[in-house]
mmCIF file of C-alpha atoms in Angstrom:
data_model
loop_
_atom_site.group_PDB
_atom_site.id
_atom_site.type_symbol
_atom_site.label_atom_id
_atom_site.label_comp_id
_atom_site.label_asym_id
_atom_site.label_seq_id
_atom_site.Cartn_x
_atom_site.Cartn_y
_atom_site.Cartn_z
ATOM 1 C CA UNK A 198 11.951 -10.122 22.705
ATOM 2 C CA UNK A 199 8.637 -11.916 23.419
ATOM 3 C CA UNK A 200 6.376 -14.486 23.149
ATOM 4 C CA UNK A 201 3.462 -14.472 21.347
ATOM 5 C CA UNK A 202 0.421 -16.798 23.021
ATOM 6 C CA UNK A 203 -1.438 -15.586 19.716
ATOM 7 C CA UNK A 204 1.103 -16.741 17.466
ATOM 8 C CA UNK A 205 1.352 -20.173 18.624
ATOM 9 C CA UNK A 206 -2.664 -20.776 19.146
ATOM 10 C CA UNK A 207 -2.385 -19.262 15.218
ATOM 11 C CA UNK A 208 0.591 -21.792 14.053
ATOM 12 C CA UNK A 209 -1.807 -24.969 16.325
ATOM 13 C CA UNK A 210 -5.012 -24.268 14.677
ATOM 14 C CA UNK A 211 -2.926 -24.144 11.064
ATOM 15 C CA UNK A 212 -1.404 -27.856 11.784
ATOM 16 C CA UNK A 213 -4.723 -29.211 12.690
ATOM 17 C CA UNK A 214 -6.149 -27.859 9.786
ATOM 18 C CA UNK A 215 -3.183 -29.535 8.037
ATOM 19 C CA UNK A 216 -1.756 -26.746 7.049
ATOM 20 C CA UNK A 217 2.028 -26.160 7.335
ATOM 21 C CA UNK A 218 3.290 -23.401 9.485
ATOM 22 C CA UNK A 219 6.224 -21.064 8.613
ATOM 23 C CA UNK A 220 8.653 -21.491 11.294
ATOM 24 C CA UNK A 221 8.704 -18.343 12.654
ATOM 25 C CA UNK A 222 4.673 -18.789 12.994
ATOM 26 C CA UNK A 223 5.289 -22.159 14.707
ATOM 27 C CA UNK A 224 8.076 -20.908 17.341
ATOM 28 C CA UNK A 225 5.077 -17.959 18.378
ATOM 29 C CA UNK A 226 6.354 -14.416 16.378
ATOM 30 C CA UNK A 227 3.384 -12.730 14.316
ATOM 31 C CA UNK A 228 3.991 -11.622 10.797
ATOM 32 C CA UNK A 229 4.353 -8.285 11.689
ATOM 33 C CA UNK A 230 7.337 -9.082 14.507
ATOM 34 C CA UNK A 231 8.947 -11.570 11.030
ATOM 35 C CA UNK A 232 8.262 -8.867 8.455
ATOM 36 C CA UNK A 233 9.752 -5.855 11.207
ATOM 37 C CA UNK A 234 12.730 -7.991 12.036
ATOM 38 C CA UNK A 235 13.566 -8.570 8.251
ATOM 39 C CA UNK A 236 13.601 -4.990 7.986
ATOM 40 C CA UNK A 237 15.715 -4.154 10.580
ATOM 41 C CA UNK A 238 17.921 -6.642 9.738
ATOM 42 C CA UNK A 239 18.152 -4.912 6.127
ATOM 43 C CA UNK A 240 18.480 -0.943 7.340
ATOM 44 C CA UNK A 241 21.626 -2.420 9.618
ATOM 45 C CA UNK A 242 23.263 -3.696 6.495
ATOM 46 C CA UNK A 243 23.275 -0.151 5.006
ATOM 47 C CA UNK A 244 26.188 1.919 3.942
ATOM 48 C CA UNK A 245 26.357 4.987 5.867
ATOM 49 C CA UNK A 246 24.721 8.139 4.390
ATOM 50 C CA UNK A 247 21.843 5.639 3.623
ATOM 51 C CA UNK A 248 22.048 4.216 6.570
ATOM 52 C CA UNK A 249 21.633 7.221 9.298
ATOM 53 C CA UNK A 250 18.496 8.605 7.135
ATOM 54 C CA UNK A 251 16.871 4.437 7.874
ATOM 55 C CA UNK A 252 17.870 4.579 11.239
ATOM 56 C CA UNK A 253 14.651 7.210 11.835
ATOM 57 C CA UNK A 254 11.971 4.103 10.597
ATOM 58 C CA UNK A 255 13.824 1.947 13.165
ATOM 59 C CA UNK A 256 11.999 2.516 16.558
ATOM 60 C CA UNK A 257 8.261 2.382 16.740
ATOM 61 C CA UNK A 258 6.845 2.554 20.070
ATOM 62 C CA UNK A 259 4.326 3.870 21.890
ATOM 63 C CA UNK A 260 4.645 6.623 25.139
ATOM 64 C CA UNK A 261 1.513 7.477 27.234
ATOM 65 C CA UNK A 262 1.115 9.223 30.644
ATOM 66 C CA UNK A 263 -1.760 9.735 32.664
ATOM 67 C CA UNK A 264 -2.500 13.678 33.672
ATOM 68 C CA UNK A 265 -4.158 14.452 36.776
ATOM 69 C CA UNK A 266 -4.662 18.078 38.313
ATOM 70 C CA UNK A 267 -2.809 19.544 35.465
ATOM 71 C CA UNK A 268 0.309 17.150 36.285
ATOM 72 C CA UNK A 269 1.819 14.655 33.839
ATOM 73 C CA UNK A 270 1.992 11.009 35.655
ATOM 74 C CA UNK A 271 4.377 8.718 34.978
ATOM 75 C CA UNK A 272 5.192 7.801 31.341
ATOM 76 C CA UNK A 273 5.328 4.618 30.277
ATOM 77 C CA UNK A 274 6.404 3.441 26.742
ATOM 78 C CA UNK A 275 5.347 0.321 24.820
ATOM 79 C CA UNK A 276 7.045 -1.302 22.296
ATOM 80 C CA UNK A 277 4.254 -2.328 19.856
ATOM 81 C CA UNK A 278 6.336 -4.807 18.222
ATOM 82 C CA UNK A 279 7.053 -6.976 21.356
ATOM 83 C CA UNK A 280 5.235 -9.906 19.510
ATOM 84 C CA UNK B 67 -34.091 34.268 4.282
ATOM 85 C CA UNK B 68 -32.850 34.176 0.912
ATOM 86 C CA UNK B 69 -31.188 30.285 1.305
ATOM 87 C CA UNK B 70 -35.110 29.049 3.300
ATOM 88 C CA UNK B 71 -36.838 30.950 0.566
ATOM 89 C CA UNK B 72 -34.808 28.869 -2.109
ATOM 90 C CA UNK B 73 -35.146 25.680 -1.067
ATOM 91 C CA UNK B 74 -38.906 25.965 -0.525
ATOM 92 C CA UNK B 75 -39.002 27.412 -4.347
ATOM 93 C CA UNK B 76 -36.814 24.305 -5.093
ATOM 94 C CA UNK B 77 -39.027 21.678 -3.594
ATOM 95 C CA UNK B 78 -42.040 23.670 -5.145
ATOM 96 C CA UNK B 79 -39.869 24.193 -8.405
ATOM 97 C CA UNK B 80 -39.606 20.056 -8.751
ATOM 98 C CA UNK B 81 -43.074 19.161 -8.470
ATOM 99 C CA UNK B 82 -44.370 22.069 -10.697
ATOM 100 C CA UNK B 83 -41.666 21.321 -13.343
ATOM 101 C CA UNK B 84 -42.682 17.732 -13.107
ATOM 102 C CA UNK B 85 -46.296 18.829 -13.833
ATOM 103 C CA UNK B 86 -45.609 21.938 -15.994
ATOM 104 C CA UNK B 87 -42.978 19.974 -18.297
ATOM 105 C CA UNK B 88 -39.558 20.783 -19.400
ATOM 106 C CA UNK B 89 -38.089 24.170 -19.793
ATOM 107 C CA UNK B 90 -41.432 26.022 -17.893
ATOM 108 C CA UNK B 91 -40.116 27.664 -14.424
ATOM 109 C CA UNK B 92 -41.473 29.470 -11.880
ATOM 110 C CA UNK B 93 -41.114 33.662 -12.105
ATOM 111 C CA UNK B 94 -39.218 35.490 -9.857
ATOM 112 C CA UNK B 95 -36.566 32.470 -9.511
ATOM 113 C CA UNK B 96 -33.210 33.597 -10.658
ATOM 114 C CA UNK B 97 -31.340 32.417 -13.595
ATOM 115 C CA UNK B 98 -29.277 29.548 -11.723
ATOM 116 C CA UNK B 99 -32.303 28.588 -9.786
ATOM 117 C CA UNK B 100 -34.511 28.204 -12.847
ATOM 118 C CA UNK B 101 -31.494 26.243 -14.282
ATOM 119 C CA UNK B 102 -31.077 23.892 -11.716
ATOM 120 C CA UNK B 103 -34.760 22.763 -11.474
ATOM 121 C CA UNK B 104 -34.770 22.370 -15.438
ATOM 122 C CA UNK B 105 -32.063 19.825 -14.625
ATOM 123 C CA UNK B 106 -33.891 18.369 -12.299
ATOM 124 C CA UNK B 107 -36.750 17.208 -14.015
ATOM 125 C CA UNK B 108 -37.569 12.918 -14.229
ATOM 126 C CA UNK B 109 -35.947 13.556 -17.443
ATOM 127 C CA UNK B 110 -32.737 14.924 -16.438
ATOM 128 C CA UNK B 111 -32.981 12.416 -13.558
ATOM 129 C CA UNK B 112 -32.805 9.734 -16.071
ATOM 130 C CA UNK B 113 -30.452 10.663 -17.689
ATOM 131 C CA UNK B 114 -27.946 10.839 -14.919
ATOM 132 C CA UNK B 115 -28.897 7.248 -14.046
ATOM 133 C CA UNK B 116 -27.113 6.077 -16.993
ATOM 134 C CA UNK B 117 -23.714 7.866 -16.838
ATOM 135 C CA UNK B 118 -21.035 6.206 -15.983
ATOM 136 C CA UNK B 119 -18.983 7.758 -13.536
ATOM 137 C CA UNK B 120 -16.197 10.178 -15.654
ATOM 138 C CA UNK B 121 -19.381 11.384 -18.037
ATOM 139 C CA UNK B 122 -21.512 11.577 -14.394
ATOM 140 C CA UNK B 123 -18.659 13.832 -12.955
ATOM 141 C CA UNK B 124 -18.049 15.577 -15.993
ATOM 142 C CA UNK B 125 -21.645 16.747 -15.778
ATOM 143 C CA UNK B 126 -21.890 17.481 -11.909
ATOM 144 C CA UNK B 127 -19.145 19.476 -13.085
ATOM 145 C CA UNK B 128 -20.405 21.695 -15.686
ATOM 146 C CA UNK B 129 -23.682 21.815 -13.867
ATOM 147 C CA UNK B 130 -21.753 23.242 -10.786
ATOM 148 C CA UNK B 131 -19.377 25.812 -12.367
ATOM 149 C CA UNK B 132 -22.674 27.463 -14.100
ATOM 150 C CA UNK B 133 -23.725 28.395 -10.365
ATOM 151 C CA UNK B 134 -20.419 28.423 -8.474
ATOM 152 C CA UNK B 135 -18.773 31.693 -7.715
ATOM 153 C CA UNK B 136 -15.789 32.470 -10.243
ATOM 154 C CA UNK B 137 -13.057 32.146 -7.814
ATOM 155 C CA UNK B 138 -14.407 29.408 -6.631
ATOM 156 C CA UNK B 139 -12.076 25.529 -8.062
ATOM 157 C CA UNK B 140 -14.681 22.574 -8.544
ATOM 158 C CA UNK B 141 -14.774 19.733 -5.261
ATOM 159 C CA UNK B 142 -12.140 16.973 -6.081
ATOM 160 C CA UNK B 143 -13.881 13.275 -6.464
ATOM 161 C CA UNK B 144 -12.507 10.245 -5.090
ATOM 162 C CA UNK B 145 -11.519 9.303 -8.820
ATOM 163 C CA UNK B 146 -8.967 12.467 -8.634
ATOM 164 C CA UNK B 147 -7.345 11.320 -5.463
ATOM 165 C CA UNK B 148 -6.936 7.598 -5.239
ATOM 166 C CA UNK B 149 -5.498 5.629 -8.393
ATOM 167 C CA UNK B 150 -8.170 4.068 -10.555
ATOM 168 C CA UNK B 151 -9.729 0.365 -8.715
ATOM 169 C CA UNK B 152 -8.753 -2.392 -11.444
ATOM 170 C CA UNK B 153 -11.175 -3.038 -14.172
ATOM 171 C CA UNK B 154 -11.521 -6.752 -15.238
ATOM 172 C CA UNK B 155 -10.895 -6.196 -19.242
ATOM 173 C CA UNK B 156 -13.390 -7.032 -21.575
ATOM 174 C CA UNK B 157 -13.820 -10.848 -22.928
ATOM 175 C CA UNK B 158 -11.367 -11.468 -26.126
ATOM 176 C CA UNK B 159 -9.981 -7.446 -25.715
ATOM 177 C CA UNK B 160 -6.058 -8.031 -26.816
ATOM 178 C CA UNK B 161 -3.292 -7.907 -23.294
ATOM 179 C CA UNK B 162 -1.769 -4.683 -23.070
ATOM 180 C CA UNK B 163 1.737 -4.037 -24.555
ATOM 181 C CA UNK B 164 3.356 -2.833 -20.843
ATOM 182 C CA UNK B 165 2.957 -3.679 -17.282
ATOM 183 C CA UNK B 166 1.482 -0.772 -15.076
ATOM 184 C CA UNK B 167 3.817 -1.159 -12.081
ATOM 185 C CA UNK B 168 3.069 0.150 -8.498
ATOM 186 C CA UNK B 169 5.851 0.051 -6.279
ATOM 187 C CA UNK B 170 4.756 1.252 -2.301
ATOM 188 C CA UNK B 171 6.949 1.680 0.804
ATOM 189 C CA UNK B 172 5.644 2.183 3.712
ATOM 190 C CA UNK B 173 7.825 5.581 3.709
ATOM 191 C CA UNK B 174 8.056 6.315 0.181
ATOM 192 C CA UNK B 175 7.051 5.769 -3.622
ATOM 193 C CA UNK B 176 9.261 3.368 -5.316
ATOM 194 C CA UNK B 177 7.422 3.121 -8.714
ATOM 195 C CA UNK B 178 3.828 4.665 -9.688
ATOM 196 C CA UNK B 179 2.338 3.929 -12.583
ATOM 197 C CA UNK B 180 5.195 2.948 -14.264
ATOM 198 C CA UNK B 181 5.278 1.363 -17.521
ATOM 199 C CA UNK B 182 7.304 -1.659 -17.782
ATOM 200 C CA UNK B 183 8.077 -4.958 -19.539
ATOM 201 C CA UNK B 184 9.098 -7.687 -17.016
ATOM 202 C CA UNK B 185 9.105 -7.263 -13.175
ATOM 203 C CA UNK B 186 10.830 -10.708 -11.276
ATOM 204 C CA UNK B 187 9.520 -10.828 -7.465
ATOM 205 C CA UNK B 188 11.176 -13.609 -5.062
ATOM 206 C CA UNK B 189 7.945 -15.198 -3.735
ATOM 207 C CA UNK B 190 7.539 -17.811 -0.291
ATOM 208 C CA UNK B 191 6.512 -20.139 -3.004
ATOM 209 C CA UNK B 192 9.332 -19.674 -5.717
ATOM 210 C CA UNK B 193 10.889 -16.566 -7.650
ATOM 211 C CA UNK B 194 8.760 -15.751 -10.820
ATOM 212 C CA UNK B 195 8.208 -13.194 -13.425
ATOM 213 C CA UNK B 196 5.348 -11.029 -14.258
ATOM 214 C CA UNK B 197 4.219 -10.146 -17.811
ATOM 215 C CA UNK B 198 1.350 -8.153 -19.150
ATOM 216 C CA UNK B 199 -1.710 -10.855 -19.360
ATOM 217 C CA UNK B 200 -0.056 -12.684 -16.136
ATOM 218 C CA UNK B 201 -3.055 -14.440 -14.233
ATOM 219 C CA UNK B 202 -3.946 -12.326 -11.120
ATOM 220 C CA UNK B 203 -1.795 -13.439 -8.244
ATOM 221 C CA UNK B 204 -1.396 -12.340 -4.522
ATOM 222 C CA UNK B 205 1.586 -13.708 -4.088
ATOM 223 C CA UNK B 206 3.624 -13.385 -0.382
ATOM 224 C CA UNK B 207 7.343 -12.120 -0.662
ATOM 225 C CA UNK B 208 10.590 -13.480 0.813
ATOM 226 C CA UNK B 209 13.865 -11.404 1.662
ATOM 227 C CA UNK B 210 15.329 -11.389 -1.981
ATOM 228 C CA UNK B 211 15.622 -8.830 -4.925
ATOM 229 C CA UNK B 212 13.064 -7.349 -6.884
ATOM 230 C CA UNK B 213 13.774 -6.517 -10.393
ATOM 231 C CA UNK B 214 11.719 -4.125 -12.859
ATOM 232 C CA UNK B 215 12.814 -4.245 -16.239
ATOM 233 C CA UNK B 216 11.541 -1.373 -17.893
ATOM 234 C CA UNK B 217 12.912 -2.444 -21.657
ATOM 235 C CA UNK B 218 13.233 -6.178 -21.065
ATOM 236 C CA UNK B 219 16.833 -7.182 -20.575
ATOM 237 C CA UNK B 220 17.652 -3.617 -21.545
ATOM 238 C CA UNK B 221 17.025 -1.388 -18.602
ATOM 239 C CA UNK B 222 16.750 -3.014 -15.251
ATOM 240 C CA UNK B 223 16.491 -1.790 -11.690
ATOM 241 C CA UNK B 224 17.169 -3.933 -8.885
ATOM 242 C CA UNK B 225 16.212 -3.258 -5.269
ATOM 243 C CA UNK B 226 16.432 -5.777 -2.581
ATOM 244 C CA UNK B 227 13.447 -6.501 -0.416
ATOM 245 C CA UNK B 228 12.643 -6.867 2.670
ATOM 246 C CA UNK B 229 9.476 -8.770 2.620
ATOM 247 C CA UNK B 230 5.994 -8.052 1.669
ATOM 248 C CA UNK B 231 3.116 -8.605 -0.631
ATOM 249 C CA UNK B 232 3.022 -8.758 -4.682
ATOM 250 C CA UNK B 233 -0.367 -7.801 -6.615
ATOM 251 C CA UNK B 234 -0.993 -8.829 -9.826
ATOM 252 C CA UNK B 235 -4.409 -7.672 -10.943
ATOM 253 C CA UNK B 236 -6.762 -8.487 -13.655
ATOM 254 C CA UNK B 237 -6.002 -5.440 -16.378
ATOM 255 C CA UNK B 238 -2.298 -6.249 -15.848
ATOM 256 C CA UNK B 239 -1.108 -3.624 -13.234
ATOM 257 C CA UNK B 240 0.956 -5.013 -10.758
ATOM 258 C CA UNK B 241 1.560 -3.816 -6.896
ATOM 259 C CA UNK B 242 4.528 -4.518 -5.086
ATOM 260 C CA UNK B 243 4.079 -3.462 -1.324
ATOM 261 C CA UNK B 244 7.228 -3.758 0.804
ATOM 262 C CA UNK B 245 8.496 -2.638 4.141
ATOM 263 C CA UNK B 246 12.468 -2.118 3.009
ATOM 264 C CA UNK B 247 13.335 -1.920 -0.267
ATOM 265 C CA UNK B 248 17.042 -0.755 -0.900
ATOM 266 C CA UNK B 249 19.083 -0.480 -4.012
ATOM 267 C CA UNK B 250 21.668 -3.200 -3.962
ATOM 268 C CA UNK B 251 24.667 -0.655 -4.258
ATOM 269 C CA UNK B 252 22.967 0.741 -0.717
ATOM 270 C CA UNK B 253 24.214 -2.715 0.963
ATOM 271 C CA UNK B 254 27.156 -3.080 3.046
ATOM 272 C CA UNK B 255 29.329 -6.343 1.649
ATOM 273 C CA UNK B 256 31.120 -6.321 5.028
ATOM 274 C CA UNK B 257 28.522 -6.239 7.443
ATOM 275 C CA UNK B 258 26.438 -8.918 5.592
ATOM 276 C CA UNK B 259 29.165 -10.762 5.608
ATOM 277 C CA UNK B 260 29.592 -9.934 8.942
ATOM 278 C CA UNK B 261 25.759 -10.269 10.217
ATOM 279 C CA UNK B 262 25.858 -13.926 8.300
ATOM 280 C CA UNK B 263 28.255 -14.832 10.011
ATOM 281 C CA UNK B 264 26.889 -13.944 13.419
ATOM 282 C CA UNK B 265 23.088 -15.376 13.130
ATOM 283 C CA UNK B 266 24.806 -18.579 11.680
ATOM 284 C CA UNK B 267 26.423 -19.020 15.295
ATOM 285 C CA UNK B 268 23.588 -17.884 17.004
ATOM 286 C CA UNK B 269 21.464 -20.046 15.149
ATOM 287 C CA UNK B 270 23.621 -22.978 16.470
ATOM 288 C CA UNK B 271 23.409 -22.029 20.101
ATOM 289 C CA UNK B 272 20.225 -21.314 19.817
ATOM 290 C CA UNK B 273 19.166 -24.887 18.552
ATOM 291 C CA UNK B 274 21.693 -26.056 21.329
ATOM 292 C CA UNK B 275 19.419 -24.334 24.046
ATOM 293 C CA UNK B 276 16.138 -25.402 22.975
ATOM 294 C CA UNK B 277 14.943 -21.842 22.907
ATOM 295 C CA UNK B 278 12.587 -21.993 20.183
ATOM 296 C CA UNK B 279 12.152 -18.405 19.775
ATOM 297 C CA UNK B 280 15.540 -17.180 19.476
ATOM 298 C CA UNK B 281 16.038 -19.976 17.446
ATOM 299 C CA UNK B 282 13.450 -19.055 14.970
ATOM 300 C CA UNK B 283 14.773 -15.152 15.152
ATOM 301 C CA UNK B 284 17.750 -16.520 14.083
ATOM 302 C CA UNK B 285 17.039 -18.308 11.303
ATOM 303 C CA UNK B 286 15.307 -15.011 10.122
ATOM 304 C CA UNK B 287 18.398 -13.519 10.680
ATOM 305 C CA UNK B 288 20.408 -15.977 8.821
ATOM 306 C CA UNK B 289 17.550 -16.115 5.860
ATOM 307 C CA UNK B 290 18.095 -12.854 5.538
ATOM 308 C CA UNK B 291 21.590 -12.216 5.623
ATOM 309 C CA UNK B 292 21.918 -14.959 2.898
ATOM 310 C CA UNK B 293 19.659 -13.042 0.760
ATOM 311 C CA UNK B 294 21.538 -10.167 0.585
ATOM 312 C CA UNK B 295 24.738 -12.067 0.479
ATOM 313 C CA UNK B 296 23.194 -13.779 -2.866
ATOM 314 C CA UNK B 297 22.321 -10.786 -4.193
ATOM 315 C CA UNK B 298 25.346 -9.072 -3.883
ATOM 316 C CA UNK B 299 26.485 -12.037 -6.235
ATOM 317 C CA UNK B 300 28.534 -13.950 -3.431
#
């Protein structure tokens, strides 16, 4: 969940050109949110044995920490599909 | 010693070939040394100019294994790694009998290669067919099925698609890139039925709430779910 300032400057400069806008474009998601969404929306209509082997494509995120001393810092992970 | 000492006879090598002539070498060199500056005469140059690149390889090739160690297998070329760029075919040369389909997954290799009649892709614009001698077309896909008909009407495959691109190039091959693409006896009835049912009411309360994102995510939802429901012939 999240909005996308990118996507909506995007779907704005499309209209003025005259251009029409999917909708997803105009309400602020990027292409890649749309065409990730429409996938997981497909792997959760699997049957099963299919289903569990999808289920690995699902998350894709990012987790970084900062080292100091020879000490891992806090991680934090990132969901690079936010947008 | 020996590798400094070559090269120097090399760069000698070329400019006394160039003045000696053809087949005249220096003595002393060895047998692939006096070899390779032969080669390397304008003459030779020239001639490599004008290959194309299959006869060029063929004769880096043959030029190579005459000095390469025995156990030694020949480099690989960009031409034996990535499948060939599309040629534009020649003016008035006849359309090819089959379609050379490529179908990619992100994960996996749906289809390379393949030789087939008819493939139907469900575009943003409109569903539509693709023939050999079908005008090159990038063409945007929508949640909906994807059928390859490798003998037209006669043996189909169906997979249903998530979204992605279609590629229809020049010299009639054809790429298909999508995200999901799942065999429609892979899809639940129940939970599409199910998952319809649930973006169609989330949809409304969405629209209710003015929240124009969730709104929009579920329409996807619902676009989506109606895809499959269509495809599983509901």
């Amino acid at each position: 969940e999240g909005r996308a300032p990118g996507g909506r400057r995007q779907a704005m400069a499309a209209a003025a050109s005259g251009a029409a806008s999917a909708y997803w474009r105009v309400a602020g998601m990027t292409y890649l949110k749309y065409s990730n969404l429409c996938a997981n929306m497909v792997r959760a209509a699997l049957k099963e044995p299919t289903k569990s082997a999808a289920a690995a494509r699902e998350g894709v995120y990012l987790r970084a920490s900062k080292w100091e001393n020879g000490k891992q810092g806090e991680q934090v992970v990132t969901d690079l599909l936010q947008k | 010693a020996g590798a400094g000492a070559m090269a120097a006879m090399l760069r000698a090598g070329c400019g006394l070939a160039r003045a000696l002539g053809r087949g005249r070498t220096l003595p002393g060199a060895s047998e692939g040394a006096r070899r390779w500056l032969r080669s390397s005469t304008p003459a030779g140059q020239d001639e490599g100019a004008a290959l194309s690149d299959a006869a060029s390889k063929e004769a880096f090739i043959s030029r190579w294994t005459e000095v390469a160690p025995s156990t030694l297998p020949p480099p690989l070329t960009p031409a034996d790694i990535f499948p060939g760029k599309a040629q534009a075919p020649e003016a008035g040369a006849a359309v090819p009998e089959k379609l050379r389909l490529n179908f990619y997954l992100p994960h996996d290799v749906a289809a390379e290669g393949e030789e087939v009649d008819l493939v139907l892709v469900p575009a943003v614009t409109g569903d539509f067919g693709v023939m050999p001698g079908h005008v090159p077309t990038i063409a945007q896909l929508r949640p909906g099925v994807v059928s390859v008909h490798k003998e037209l009407d006669k043996d189909v495959q169906k997979w249903f698609v998530s979204s992605g691109f279609a590629f229809v190039h020049e010299d009639s091959s054809t790429d298909v890139c999508a995200v999901e693409a799942v065999p429609l006896e892979d899809l639940d009835p129940e939970a599409v039925k199910a998952g319809l049912a649930e973006y169609t009411a989330k949809l409304a309360s969405a629209s209710s709430s003015g929240d124009d994102y969730e709104a929009a995510a579920a329409q996807v939802g619902v676009e989506v779910y109606s895809a499959m429901n269509a495809a599983l012939g509901n």
